[in-house]
CSV table of C-alpha atoms in Angstrom, one decimal:
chain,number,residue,atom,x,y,z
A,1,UNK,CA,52.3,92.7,103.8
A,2,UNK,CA,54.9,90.4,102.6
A,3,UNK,CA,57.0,91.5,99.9
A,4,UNK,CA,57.7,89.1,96.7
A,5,UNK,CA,60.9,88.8,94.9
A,6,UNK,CA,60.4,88.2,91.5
A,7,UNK,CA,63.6,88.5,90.4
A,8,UNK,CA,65.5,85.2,88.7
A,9,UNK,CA,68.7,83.6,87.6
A,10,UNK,CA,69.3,81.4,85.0
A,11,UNK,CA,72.3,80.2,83.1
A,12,UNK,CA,72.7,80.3,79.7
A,13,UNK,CA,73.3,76.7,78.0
A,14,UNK,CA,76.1,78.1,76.0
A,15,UNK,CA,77.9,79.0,78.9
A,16,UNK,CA,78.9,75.3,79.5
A,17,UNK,CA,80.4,74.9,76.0
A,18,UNK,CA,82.2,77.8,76.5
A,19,UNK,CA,83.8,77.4,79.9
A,20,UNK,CA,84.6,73.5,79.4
A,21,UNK,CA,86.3,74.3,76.3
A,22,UNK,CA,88.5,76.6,78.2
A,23,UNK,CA,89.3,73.8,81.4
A,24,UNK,CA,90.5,71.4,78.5
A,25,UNK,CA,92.8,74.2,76.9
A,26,UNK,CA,93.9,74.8,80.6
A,27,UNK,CA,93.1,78.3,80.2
A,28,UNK,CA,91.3,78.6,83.6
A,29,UNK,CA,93.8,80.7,85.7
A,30,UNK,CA,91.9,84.2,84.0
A,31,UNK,CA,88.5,82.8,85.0
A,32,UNK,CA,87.6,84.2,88.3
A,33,UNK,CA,89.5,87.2,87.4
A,34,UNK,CA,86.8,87.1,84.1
A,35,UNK,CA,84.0,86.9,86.4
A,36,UNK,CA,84.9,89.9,88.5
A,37,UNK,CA,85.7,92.0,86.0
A,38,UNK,CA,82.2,90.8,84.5
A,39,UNK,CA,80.5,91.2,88.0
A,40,UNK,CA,81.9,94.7,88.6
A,41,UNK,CA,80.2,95.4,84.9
A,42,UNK,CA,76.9,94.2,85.4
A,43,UNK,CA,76.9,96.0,88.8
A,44,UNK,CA,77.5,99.4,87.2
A,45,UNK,CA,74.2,98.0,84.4
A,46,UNK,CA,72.1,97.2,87.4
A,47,UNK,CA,73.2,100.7,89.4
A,48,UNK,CA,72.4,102.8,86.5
A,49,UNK,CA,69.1,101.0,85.6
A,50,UNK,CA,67.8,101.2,89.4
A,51,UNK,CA,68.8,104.6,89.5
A,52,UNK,CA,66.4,105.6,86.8
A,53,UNK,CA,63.7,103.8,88.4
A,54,UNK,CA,64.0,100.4,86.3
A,55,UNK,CA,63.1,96.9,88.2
A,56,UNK,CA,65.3,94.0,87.4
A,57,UNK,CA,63.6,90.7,86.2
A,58,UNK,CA,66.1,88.8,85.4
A,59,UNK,CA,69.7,87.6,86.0
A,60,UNK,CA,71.7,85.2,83.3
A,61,UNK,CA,74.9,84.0,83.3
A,62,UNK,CA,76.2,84.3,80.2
A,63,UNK,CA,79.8,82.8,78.5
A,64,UNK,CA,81.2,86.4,78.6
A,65,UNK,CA,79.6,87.7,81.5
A,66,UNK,CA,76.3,88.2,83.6
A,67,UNK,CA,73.3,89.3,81.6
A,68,UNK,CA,70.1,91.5,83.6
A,69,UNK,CA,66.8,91.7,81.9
A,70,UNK,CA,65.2,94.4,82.9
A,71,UNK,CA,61.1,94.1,84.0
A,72,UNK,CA,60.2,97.8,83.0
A,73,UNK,CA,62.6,99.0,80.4
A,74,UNK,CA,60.1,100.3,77.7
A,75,UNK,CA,59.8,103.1,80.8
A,76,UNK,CA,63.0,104.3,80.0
A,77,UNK,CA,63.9,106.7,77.4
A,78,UNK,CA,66.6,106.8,74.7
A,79,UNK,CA,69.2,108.9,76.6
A,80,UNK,CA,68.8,107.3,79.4
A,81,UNK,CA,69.0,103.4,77.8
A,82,UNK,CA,72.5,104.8,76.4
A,83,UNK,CA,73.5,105.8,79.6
A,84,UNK,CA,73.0,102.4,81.0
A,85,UNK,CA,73.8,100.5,78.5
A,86,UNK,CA,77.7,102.6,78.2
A,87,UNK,CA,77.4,102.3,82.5
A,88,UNK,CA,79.3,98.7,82.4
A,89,UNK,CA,82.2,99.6,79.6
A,90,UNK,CA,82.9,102.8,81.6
A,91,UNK,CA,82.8,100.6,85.0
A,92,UNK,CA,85.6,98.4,83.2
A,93,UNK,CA,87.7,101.3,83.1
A,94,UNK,CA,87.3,102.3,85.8
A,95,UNK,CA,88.5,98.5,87.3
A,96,UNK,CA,91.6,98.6,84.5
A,97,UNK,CA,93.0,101.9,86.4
A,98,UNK,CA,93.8,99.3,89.2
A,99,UNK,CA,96.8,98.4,87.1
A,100,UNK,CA,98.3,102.3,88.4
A,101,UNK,CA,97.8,100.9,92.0
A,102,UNK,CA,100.7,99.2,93.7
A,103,UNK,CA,100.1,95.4,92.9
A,104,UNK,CA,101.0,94.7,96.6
A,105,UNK,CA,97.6,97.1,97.7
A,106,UNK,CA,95.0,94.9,95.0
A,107,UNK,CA,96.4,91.5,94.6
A,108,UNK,CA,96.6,90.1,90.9
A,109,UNK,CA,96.1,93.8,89.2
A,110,UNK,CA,97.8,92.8,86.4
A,111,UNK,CA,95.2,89.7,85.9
A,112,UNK,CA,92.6,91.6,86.3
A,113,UNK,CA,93.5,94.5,84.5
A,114,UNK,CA,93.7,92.7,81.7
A,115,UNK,CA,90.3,90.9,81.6
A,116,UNK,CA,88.1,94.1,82.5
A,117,UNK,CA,90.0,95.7,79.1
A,118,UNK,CA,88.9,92.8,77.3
A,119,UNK,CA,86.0,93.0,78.3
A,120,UNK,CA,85.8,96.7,77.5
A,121,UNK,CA,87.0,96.0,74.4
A,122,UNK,CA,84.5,93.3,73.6
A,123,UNK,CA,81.5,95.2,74.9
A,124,UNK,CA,82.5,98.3,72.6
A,125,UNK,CA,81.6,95.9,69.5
A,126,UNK,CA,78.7,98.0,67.6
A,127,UNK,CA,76.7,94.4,67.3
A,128,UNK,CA,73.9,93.2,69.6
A,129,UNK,CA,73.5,92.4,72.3
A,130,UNK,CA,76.9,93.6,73.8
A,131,UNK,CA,76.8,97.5,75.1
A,132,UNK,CA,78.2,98.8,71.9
A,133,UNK,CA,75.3,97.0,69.7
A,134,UNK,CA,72.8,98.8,72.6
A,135,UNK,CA,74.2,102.1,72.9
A,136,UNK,CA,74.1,102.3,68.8
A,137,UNK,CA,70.5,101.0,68.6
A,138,UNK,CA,69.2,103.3,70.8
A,139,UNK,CA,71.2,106.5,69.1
A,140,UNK,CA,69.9,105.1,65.8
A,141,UNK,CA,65.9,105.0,67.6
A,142,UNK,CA,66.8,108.6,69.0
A,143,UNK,CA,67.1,110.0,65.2
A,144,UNK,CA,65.3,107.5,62.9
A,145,UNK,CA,62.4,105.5,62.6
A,146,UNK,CA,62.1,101.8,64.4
A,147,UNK,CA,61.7,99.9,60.8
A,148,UNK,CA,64.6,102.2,59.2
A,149,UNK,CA,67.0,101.8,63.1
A,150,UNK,CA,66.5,97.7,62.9
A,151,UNK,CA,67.3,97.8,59.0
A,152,UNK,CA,70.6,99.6,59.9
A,153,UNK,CA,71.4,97.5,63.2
A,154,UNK,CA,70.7,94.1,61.4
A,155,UNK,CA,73.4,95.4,58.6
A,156,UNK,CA,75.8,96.4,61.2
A,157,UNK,CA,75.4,93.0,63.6
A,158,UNK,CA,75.9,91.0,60.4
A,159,UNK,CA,78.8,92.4,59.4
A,160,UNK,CA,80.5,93.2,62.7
A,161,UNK,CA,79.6,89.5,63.9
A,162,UNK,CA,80.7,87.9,60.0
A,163,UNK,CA,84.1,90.0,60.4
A,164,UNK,CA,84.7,88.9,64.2
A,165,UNK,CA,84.5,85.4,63.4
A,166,UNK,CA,86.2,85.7,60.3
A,167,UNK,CA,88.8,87.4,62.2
A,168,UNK,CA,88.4,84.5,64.7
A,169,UNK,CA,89.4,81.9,62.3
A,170,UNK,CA,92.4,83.5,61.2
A,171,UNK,CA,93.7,84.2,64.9
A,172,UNK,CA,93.1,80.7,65.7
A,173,UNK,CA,95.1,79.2,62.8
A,174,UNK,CA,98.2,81.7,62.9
A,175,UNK,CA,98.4,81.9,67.2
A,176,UNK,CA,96.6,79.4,68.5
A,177,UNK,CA,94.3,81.0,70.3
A,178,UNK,CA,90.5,80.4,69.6
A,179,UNK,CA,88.9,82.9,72.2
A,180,UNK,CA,87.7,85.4,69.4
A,181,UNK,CA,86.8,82.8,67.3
A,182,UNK,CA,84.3,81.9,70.2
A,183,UNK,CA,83.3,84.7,70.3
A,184,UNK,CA,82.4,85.6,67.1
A,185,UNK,CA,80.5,82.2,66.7
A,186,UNK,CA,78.6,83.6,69.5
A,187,UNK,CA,77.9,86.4,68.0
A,188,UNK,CA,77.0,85.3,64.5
A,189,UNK,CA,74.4,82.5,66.2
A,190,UNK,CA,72.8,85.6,68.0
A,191,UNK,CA,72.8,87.9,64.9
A,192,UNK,CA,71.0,84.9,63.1
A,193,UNK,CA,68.6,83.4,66.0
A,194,UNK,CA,67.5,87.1,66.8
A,195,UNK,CA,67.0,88.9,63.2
C-alpha cells in the first residue's frame, strides 16, 4: 500500500514585501543567518508536536520565520499545546549559547547569536500568533472559559500589537531602523484580519 504525503508548503504573500524591503535597505548579510535561526525554531515546534502524536499539514514561510499548521491539533491538550508552543523560544536559546563556543568551532556565532535572540525575543511577545500570544492563550483556556480566554487575548493582541508598532514608528524616526516597525505592522494587520 502506497503511503500519501499530505503535507504542504506555501509562502506567505507578505513575505515578499518584507524581504525586498530589506535587499533595498541592503540589510541582507543577517538573512540566512535569520532563516537558520528560524529553521532551528520550527524544528524544535515540529519535534515537540510529533512527539505528542500531532501530524503536520502544513508548512508556510512566513516574513519572520517558518510557520507549521498542524492536521490534528484539537487532539492535543492545554499543557501540552504550551509545551509546544514554548519548544521553539527555548530551541533559540539553546542556538544563542553558541556565542560561548569558540567562533573558530561554529563559523559566524556572533551573527547567529544574534538573530536566534531576536527571534527569542520577538516570539516571547504575549500577542498572536507568535509563541508568547500561544503559550498565553492556552494558559488563559486551561483556567477560564473560551468566550471569557478570547475576550482577554483580543485585549492583550491589540494592545501589545498597537504598542509594538507604535514603538516601531518611533525607532524608525530617532535610529533609522524600521525592522520593529515591520513588525508591528505585521502584527497589528493580524490582530485586525483575525479578531
Amino acid at each position: 500500500m502506497k503511503s500519501e504525503l499530505t503535507m504542504k508548503f506555501k509562502v506567505h504573500p507578505v513575505f515578499f514585501v518584507f524581504w525586498a524591503v530589506f535587499a533595498l535597505l541592503g540589510e541582507t548579510e543577517f538573512i540566512l543567518y535569520i532563516f537558520l535561526a528560524a529553521a532551528f525554531h520550527e524544528t524544535a515546534h515540529i519535534l515537540a508536536y510529533t512527539f505528542f502524536g500531532a501530524e503536520i499539514g502544513e508548512i508556510e514561510l512566513l516574513p519572520f520565520g517558518i510557520s507549521a499548521t498542524i492536521k490534528n491539533a484539537t487532539a492535543l491538550s492545554c499543557k501540552k499545546e504550551i509545551i509546544c508552543a514554548a519548544a521553539g523560544p527555548f530551541a533559540n536559546i539553546v542556538l544563542t549559547s553558541l556565542y560561548l563556543l569558540p567562533n573558530s568551532i561554529v563559523f559566524g556565532a556572533d551573527i547567529l547569536t544574534y538573530c536566534s535572540l531576536s527571534l527569542f525575543l520577538i516570539n516571547i511577545l504575549p500577542v498572536l500568533p507568535l509563541d508568547g500570544g500561544r503559550i498565553l492563550w492556552f494558559i488563559l483556556l486551561l483556567f477560564l472559559p473560551y468566550t471569557k480566554a478570547k475576550k482577554i487575548s483580543d485585549c492583550i493582541n491589540t494592545a501589545v500589537s498597537s504598542f509594538i508598532f507604535t514603538l516601531g514608528i518611533i525607532w524608525g524616526i530617532e535610529f533609522g531602523n524600521i525592522s520593529l516597525f515591520m513588525i508591528g505592522a505585521y502584527l497589528m494587520i493580524y490582530t485586525v484580519f483575525k479578531s
